[in-house]
mmCIF file of C-alpha atoms in Angstrom:
data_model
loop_
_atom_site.group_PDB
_atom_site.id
_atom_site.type_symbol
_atom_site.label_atom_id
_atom_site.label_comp_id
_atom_site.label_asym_id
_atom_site.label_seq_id
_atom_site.Cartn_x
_atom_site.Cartn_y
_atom_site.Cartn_z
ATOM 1 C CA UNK M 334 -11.887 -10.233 1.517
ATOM 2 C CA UNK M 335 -12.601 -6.571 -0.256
ATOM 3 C CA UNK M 336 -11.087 -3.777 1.269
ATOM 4 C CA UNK M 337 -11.333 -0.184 0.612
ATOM 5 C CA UNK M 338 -10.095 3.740 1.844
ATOM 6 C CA UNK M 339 -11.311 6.824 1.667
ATOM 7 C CA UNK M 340 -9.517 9.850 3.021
ATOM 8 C CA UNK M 341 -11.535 12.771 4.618
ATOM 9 C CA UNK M 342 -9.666 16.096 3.428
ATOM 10 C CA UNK M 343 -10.802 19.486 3.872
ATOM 11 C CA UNK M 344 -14.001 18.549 3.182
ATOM 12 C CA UNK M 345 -13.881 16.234 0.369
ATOM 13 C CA UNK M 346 -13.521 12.151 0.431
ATOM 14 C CA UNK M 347 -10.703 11.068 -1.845
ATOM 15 C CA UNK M 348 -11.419 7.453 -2.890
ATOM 16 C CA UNK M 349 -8.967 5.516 -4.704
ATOM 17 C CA UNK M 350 -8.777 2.235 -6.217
ATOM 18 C CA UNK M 351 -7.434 0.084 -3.765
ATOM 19 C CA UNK M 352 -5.039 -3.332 -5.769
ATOM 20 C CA UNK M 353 -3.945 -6.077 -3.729
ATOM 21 C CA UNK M 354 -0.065 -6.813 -4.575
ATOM 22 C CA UNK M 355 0.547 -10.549 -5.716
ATOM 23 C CA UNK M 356 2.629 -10.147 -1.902
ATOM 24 C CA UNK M 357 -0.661 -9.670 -0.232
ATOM 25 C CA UNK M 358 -0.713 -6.112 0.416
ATOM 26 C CA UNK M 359 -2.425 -3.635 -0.520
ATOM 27 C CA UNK M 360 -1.844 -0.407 -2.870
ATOM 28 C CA UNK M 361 -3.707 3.002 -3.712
ATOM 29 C CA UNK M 362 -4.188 3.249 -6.829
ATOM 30 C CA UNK M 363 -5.422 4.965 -10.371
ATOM 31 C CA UNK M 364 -8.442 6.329 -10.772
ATOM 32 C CA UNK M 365 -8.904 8.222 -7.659
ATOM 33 C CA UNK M 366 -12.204 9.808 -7.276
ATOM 34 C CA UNK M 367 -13.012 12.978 -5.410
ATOM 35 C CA UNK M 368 -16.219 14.236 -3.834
ATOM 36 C CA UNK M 369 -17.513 17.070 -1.669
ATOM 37 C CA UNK M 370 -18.530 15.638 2.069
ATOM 38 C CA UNK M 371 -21.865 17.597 1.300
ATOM 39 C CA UNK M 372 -22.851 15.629 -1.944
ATOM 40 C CA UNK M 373 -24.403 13.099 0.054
ATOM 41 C CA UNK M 374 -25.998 11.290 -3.358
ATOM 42 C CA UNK M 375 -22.585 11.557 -5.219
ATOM 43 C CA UNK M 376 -20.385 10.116 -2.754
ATOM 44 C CA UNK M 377 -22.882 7.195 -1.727
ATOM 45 C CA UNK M 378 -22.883 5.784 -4.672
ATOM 46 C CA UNK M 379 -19.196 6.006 -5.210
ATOM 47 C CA UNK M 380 -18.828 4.060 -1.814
ATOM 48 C CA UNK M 381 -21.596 1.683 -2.887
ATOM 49 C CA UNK M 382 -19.709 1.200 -6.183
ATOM 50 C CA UNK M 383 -16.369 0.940 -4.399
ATOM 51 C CA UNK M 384 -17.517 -1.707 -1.841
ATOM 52 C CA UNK M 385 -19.165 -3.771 -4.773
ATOM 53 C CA UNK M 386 -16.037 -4.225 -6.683
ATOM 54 C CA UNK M 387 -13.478 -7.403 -5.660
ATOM 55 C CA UNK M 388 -9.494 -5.669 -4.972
ATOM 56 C CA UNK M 389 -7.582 -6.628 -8.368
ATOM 57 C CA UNK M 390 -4.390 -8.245 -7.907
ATOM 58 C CA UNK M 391 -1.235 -7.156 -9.385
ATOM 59 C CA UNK M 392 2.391 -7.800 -9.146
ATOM 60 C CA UNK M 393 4.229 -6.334 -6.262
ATOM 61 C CA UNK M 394 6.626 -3.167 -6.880
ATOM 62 C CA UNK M 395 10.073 -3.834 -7.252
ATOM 63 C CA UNK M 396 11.933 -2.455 -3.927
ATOM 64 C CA UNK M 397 14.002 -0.132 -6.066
ATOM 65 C CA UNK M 398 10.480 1.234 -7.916
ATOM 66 C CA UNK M 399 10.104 4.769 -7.125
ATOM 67 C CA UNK M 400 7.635 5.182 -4.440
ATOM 68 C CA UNK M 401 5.044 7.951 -4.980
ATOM 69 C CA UNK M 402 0.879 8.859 -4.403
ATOM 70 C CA UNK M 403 -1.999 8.519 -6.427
ATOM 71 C CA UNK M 404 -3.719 10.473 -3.523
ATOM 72 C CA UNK M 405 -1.480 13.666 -3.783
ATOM 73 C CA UNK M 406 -0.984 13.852 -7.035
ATOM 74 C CA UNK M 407 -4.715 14.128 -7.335
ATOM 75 C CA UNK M 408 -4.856 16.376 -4.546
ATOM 76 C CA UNK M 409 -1.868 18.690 -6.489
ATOM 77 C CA UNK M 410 0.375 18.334 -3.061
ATOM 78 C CA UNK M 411 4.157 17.493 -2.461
ATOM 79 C CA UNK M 412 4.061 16.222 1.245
ATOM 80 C CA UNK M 413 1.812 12.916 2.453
ATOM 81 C CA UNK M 414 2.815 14.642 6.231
ATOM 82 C CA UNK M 415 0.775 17.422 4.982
ATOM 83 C CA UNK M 416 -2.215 15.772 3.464
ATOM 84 C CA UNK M 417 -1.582 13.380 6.832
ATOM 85 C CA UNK M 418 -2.242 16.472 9.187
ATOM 86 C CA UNK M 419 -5.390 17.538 7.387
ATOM 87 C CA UNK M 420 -6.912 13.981 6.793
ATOM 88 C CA UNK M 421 -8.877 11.094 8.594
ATOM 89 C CA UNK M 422 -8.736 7.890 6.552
ATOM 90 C CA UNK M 423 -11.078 5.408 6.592
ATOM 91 C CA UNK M 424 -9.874 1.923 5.778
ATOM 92 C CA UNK M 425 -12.827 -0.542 5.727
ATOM 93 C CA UNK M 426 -12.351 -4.497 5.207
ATOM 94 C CA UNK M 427 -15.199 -6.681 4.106
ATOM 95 C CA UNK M 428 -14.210 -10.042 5.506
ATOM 96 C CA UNK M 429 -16.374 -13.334 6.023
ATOM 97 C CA UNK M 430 -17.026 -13.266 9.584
ATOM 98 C CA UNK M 431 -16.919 -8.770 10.010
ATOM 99 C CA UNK M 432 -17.115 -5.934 8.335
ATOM 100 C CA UNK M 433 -14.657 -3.764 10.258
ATOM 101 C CA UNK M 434 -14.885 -0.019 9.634
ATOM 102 C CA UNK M 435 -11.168 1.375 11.020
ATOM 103 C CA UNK M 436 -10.606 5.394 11.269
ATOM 104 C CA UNK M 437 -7.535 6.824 12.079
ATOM 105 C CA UNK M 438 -7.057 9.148 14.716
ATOM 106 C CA UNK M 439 -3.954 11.485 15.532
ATOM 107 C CA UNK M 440 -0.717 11.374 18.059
ATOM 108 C CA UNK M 441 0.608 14.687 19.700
ATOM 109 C CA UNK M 442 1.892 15.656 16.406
ATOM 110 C CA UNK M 443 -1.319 15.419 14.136
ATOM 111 C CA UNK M 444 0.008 13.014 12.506
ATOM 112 C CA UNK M 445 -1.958 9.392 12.443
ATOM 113 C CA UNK M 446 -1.512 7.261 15.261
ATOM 114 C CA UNK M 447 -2.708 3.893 15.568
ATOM 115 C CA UNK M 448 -3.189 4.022 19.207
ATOM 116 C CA UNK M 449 -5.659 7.078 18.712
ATOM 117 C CA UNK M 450 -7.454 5.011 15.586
ATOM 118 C CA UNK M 451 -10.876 4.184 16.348
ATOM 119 C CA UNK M 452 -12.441 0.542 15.073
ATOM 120 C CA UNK M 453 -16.409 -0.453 14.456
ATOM 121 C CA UNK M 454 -17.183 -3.774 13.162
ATOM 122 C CA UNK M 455 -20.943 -5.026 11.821
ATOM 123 C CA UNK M 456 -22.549 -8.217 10.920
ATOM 124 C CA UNK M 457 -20.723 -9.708 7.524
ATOM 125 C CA UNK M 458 -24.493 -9.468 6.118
ATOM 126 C CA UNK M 459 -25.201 -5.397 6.508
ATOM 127 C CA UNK M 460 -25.638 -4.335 3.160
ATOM 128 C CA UNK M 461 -22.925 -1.883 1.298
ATOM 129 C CA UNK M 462 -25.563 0.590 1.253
ATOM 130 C CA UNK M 463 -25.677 0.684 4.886
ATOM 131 C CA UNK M 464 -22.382 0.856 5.363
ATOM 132 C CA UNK M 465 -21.887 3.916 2.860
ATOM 133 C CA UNK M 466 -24.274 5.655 5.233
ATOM 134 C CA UNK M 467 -22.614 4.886 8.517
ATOM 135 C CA UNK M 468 -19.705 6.319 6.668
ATOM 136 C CA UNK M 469 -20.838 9.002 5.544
ATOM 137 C CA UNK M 470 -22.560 10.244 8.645
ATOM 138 C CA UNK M 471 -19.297 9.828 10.781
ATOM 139 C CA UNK M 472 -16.876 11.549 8.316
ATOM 140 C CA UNK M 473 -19.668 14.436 8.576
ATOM 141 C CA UNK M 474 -18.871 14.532 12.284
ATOM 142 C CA UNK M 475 -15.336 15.346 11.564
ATOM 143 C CA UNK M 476 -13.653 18.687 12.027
ATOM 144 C CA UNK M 477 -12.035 17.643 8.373
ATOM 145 C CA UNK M 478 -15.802 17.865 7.132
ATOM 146 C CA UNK M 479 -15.906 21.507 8.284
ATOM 147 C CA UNK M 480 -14.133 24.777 6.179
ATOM 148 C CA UNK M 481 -13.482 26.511 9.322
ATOM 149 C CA UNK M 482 -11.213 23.830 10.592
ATOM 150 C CA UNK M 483 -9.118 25.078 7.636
ATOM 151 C CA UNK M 484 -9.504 29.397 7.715
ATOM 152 C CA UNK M 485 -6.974 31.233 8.720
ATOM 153 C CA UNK M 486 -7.714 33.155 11.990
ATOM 154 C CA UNK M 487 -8.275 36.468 10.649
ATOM 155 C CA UNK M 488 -5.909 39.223 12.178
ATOM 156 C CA UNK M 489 -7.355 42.793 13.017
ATOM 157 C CA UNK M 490 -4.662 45.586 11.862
ATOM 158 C CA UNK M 491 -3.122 47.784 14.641
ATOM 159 C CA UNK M 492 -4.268 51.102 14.688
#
């Protein structure tokens, strides 16, 4: 099984690396690639690319290895609950029987939920070329894909 993310921020699609630990999981991780929702070309062929390439395995973090993110420190941010608010991520597995396509969606709080998460899956056989473009038109469809989602409501002075 390959599995990827990509996070829908403000409208950009972060895609890192994605390892899988020698535990089983799986880690963000260095490089982390960046492109604008509205580069269509660009970020197609960085999902292409990124589907193509098997998860590398490495060893699993110590427990007492400091935790941190490849995602905001590319981003230039201090909280994940921040990035969290302003983000849809995309976590897409390419197994032998599905491809399953998961977005998350938010609780009360804006934070993710995985009761409000959303789930697709396709035939194991659609290509990763299709798959970049059913991606790319639903993150497109996203308020995160939009700047006005993000301006600040502008605030007539008193007279």
């Amino acid at each position: 099984m390959t599995l990827i993310r990509c996070y829908l921020y403000r409208e950009k699609v972060v895609v890192p690396t994605v390892k899988q630990t020698e535990a089983g999981f799986y880690v963000d991780s260095h490089p982390v690639e960046i492109h604008p929702i509205n580069n269509r070309q660009s970020l197609h062929r960085e999902l292409v690319q990124a589907l193509t390439k098997a998860n590398e395995v490495v060893p699993t973090p110590a427990a007492s290895q400091e935790a941190g993110s490849v995602i905001l420190d590319k981003l230039g941010l201090q909280k994940w609950s921040s990035f969290e608010k302003s983000a849809v991520m995309y976590t897409i597995m390419l197994g032998v029987r599905y491809i399953t396509v998961y977005a998350s969606g938010r609780g009360g709080d804006g934070m993710w939920s995985e009761s409000s998460s959303s789930q697709r899956m396709f035939h194991p056989k659609l290509s990763k070329e299709a798959i970049a473009d059913l991606l790319i038109e639903e993150m497109s469809h996203q308020p995160e894909a939009r700047a006005e989602r993000f301006s600040l409501a502008t605030i007539p002075k008193s007279p």
